[in-house]
Tab-separated table of C-alpha atoms in Angstrom:
chain	number	residue	atom	x	y	z
Z	265	UNK	CA	-17.920	-62.555	-16.237
Z	266	UNK	CA	-18.598	-65.928	-14.654
Z	267	UNK	CA	-15.364	-65.695	-12.664
Z	268	UNK	CA	-16.396	-62.381	-11.131
Z	269	UNK	CA	-19.808	-63.806	-10.195
Z	270	UNK	CA	-18.161	-66.743	-8.426
Z	271	UNK	CA	-15.827	-64.408	-6.507
Z	272	UNK	CA	-18.725	-62.157	-5.531
Z	273	UNK	CA	-20.688	-65.124	-4.245
Z	274	UNK	CA	-17.684	-66.252	-2.171
Z	275	UNK	CA	-17.357	-62.809	-0.586
Z	276	UNK	CA	-21.054	-62.645	0.222
Z	277	UNK	CA	-20.912	-66.033	1.868
Z	278	UNK	CA	-18.362	-64.867	4.477
Z	279	UNK	CA	-19.568	-64.272	7.998
Z	280	UNK	CA	-19.034	-60.469	8.415
Z	281	UNK	CA	-19.965	-58.354	11.454
Z	282	UNK	CA	-22.970	-56.031	11.146
Z	283	UNK	CA	-21.005	-52.853	12.055
Z	284	UNK	CA	-17.382	-51.664	11.810
Z	285	UNK	CA	-15.083	-53.143	14.437
Z	286	UNK	CA	-12.169	-51.357	16.202
Z	287	UNK	CA	-8.633	-52.441	15.392
Z	288	UNK	CA	-7.226	-55.023	17.803
Z	289	UNK	CA	-3.463	-55.605	17.474
Z	290	UNK	CA	-2.394	-59.206	17.712
Z	291	UNK	CA	0.958	-58.376	19.389
Z	292	UNK	CA	2.161	-55.552	21.619
Z	293	UNK	CA	4.408	-53.027	19.836
Z	294	UNK	CA	7.863	-52.587	21.362
Z	295	UNK	CA	10.072	-49.511	20.946
Z	296	UNK	CA	13.762	-49.638	20.198
Z	297	UNK	CA	14.941	-47.683	23.264
Z	298	UNK	CA	14.039	-46.391	26.683
Z	299	UNK	CA	10.772	-44.497	27.067
Z	300	UNK	CA	11.076	-40.701	27.448
Z	301	UNK	CA	9.414	-39.136	30.483
Z	302	UNK	CA	6.069	-37.384	29.918
Z	303	UNK	CA	6.514	-33.622	29.279
Z	304	UNK	CA	3.092	-32.261	30.096
Z	305	UNK	CA	2.173	-31.215	26.530
Z	306	UNK	CA	3.541	-29.078	23.730
Z	307	UNK	CA	4.352	-25.377	23.846
Z	308	UNK	CA	1.596	-23.175	22.433
Z	309	UNK	CA	2.512	-20.655	19.748
Z	310	UNK	CA	1.604	-17.706	21.996
Z	311	UNK	CA	3.748	-19.057	24.839
Z	312	UNK	CA	6.897	-19.312	22.693
Z	313	UNK	CA	9.097	-16.287	23.418
Z	314	UNK	CA	12.397	-17.030	21.688
Z	315	UNK	CA	13.596	-16.409	18.138
Z	316	UNK	CA	12.682	-19.273	15.832
Z	317	UNK	CA	15.838	-18.797	13.801
Z	318	UNK	CA	19.446	-18.682	14.812
Z	319	UNK	CA	21.699	-15.656	14.321
Z	320	UNK	CA	21.914	-14.339	10.751
Z	321	UNK	CA	24.997	-15.061	8.696
Z	322	UNK	CA	26.882	-12.353	6.778
Z	323	UNK	CA	24.947	-12.988	3.558
Z	324	UNK	CA	21.589	-12.512	5.320
Z	325	UNK	CA	22.854	-9.377	7.092
Z	326	UNK	CA	24.034	-7.919	3.761
Z	327	UNK	CA	20.632	-8.649	2.204
Z	328	UNK	CA	18.769	-6.989	5.115
Z	329	UNK	CA	21.086	-3.977	4.921
Z	330	UNK	CA	20.352	-3.607	1.193
Z	331	UNK	CA	16.596	-3.710	1.829
Z	332	UNK	CA	16.840	-1.029	4.528
Z	333	UNK	CA	19.047	1.182	2.320
Z	334	UNK	CA	16.620	0.900	-0.610
Z	335	UNK	CA	13.731	1.829	1.680
Z	336	UNK	CA	15.609	4.837	3.088
Z	337	UNK	CA	16.592	5.940	-0.431
Z	338	UNK	CA	12.971	5.814	-1.599
Z	339	UNK	CA	11.876	7.773	1.462
Z	340	UNK	CA	14.464	10.476	0.622
Z	341	UNK	CA	13.225	10.673	-2.970
Z	342	UNK	CA	9.753	11.674	-1.817
Z	343	UNK	CA	9.904	15.422	-1.674
Z	344	UNK	CA	8.070	17.795	0.596
Z	345	UNK	CA	5.555	18.530	-2.192
Z	346	UNK	CA	4.557	14.868	-2.550
Z	347	UNK	CA	0.878	14.138	-1.900
Z	348	UNK	CA	-2.633	15.529	-2.140
Z	349	UNK	CA	-3.251	19.285	-2.000
Z	350	UNK	CA	-6.339	21.506	-2.049
Z	351	UNK	CA	-6.500	25.054	-3.411
Z	352	UNK	CA	-9.098	27.133	-1.550
Z	353	UNK	CA	-10.377	30.656	-2.111
Z	354	UNK	CA	-10.309	33.319	0.615
Z	355	UNK	CA	-13.932	32.462	1.503
Z	356	UNK	CA	-13.010	28.778	2.061
Z	357	UNK	CA	-14.464	27.411	-1.186
Z	358	UNK	CA	-12.480	24.463	-2.537
Z	359	UNK	CA	-11.428	25.322	-6.065
Z	360	UNK	CA	-8.920	22.712	-7.228
Z	361	UNK	CA	-7.467	19.454	-5.968
Z	362	UNK	CA	-3.857	18.647	-6.865
Z	363	UNK	CA	-2.051	15.327	-6.705
Z	364	UNK	CA	1.700	15.967	-6.860
Z	365	UNK	CA	4.673	13.635	-7.211
Z	366	UNK	CA	8.330	14.562	-6.916
Z	367	UNK	CA	11.598	12.708	-7.300
Z	368	UNK	CA	14.096	15.019	-5.623
Z	369	UNK	CA	17.073	12.644	-5.704
Z	370	UNK	CA	16.570	11.618	-9.320
Z	371	UNK	CA	15.682	14.794	-11.192
Z	372	UNK	CA	14.214	17.344	-8.806
Z	373	UNK	CA	11.229	17.397	-11.159
Z	374	UNK	CA	7.632	17.819	-9.990
Z	375	UNK	CA	4.650	16.413	-11.855
Z	376	UNK	CA	0.990	16.022	-11.083
Z	377	UNK	CA	-2.685	16.038	-11.904
Z	378	UNK	CA	-5.507	18.442	-11.089
Z	379	UNK	CA	-9.270	18.202	-10.573
Z	380	UNK	CA	-11.805	21.013	-10.322
Z	381	UNK	CA	-13.726	20.906	-7.038
Z	382	UNK	CA	-16.270	23.603	-7.907
Z	383	UNK	CA	-19.108	21.149	-8.576
Z	384	UNK	CA	-18.382	18.880	-5.595
Z	385	UNK	CA	-17.890	15.201	-6.286
Z	386	UNK	CA	-18.765	13.816	-9.684
Z	387	UNK	CA	-17.994	14.799	-13.240
Z	388	UNK	CA	-15.597	17.712	-12.843
Z	389	UNK	CA	-12.882	18.920	-15.166
Z	390	UNK	CA	-9.550	17.231	-14.578
Z	391	UNK	CA	-6.247	16.595	-16.283
Z	392	UNK	CA	-2.503	16.564	-15.989
Z	393	UNK	CA	-0.505	19.542	-14.797
Z	394	UNK	CA	1.430	20.898	-17.779
Z	395	UNK	CA	4.224	22.617	-15.853
Z	396	UNK	CA	5.335	22.956	-12.226
Z	397	UNK	CA	8.191	25.185	-11.131
Z	398	UNK	CA	9.451	25.224	-7.551
Z	399	UNK	CA	12.168	27.788	-6.898
Z	400	UNK	CA	13.004	28.273	-3.248
Z	401	UNK	CA	9.755	29.376	-1.590
Z	402	UNK	CA	7.936	30.138	-4.864
Z	403	UNK	CA	5.704	27.627	-6.635
Z	404	UNK	CA	4.006	28.004	-10.001
Z	405	UNK	CA	1.566	25.387	-11.306
Z	406	UNK	CA	0.168	25.611	-14.861
Z	407	UNK	CA	-2.659	23.473	-16.228
Z	408	UNK	CA	-5.099	23.663	-19.123
Z	409	UNK	CA	-8.861	23.520	-18.545
Z	410	UNK	CA	-10.791	21.947	-21.414
Z	411	UNK	CA	-9.732	23.285	-24.806
Z	412	UNK	CA	-8.330	26.555	-23.449
Z	413	UNK	CA	-5.398	28.013	-25.382
Z	414	UNK	CA	-3.787	29.499	-22.292
Z	415	UNK	CA	-3.231	27.782	-18.953
Z	416	UNK	CA	-4.733	28.460	-15.577
Z	417	UNK	CA	-1.811	29.582	-13.405
Z	418	UNK	CA	-1.377	29.064	-9.679
Z	419	UNK	CA	1.287	31.450	-8.389
Z	420	UNK	CA	2.124	30.705	-4.739
Z	421	UNK	CA	4.671	31.768	-2.130
Z	422	UNK	CA	5.439	29.917	1.100
Z	423	UNK	CA	5.086	32.371	3.997
Z	424	UNK	CA	7.139	32.327	7.202
Z	425	UNK	CA	4.234	30.457	8.836
Z	426	UNK	CA	4.819	27.646	6.261
Z	427	UNK	CA	1.505	28.293	4.440
Z	428	UNK	CA	1.373	28.536	0.643
Z	429	UNK	CA	-0.507	31.717	-0.321
Z	430	UNK	CA	-0.921	33.427	-3.658
Z	431	UNK	CA	-3.375	33.735	-6.504
Z	432	UNK	CA	-4.988	31.747	-9.282
Z	433	UNK	CA	-5.005	33.441	-12.678
Z	434	UNK	CA	-7.752	31.910	-14.833
Z	435	UNK	CA	-7.998	31.954	-18.635
Z	436	UNK	CA	-10.103	35.161	-18.536
Z	437	UNK	CA	-7.310	36.990	-16.713
Z	438	UNK	CA	-9.112	37.124	-13.346
Z	439	UNK	CA	-6.940	36.794	-10.228
Z	440	UNK	CA	-8.373	34.954	-7.233
Z	441	UNK	CA	-6.509	34.964	-3.874
Z	442	UNK	CA	-5.892	31.332	-2.841
Z	443	UNK	CA	-4.275	29.155	-0.196
Z	444	UNK	CA	-2.693	25.766	-0.928
Z	445	UNK	CA	-3.075	23.188	1.849
Z	446	UNK	CA	-1.751	19.646	1.978
Z	447	UNK	CA	-4.324	16.952	2.714
Z	448	UNK	CA	-3.065	14.673	5.488
Z	449	UNK	CA	-4.220	11.029	5.629
Z	450	UNK	CA	-6.958	10.592	8.203
Z	451	UNK	CA	-7.514	14.334	8.563
């Protein structure tokens, strides 16, 4: 303890400047070679127009090719029924929304989910589609509403104008003429 007090007193006794002082080298620094001419500054990122990397080697090209093939394969697996669909009545009322998925290359199987649109947005009936059959230009979608013992059936045919038209057969046996339309992103 006494030693630290003596050292502190010695430090306090030094004649120190009142404010920080800039560094002043005692000798001039010398390089080890000739000085390069001034270039006028670095190249900004936006001004750089070349490729940052050299040409790809065979291993990198093989990797890139595999990525592109996997992407193309996945694109081919997405069938023409993939996406969001709306079933509307002849008067334009939205009845049911469908979300369909298909894996054409793997199994050719369609699967999906449905949601009633009769009450607008909110707590509507919804569930999984129990069975989807696509044969040529004919599509049948079956799903169960609530605790119904028989399914609601959408029976549709793709017309020459590429529109799916048909009927919805509810659990009471009533047929309603319907049109199935795909919902496009941003539309």
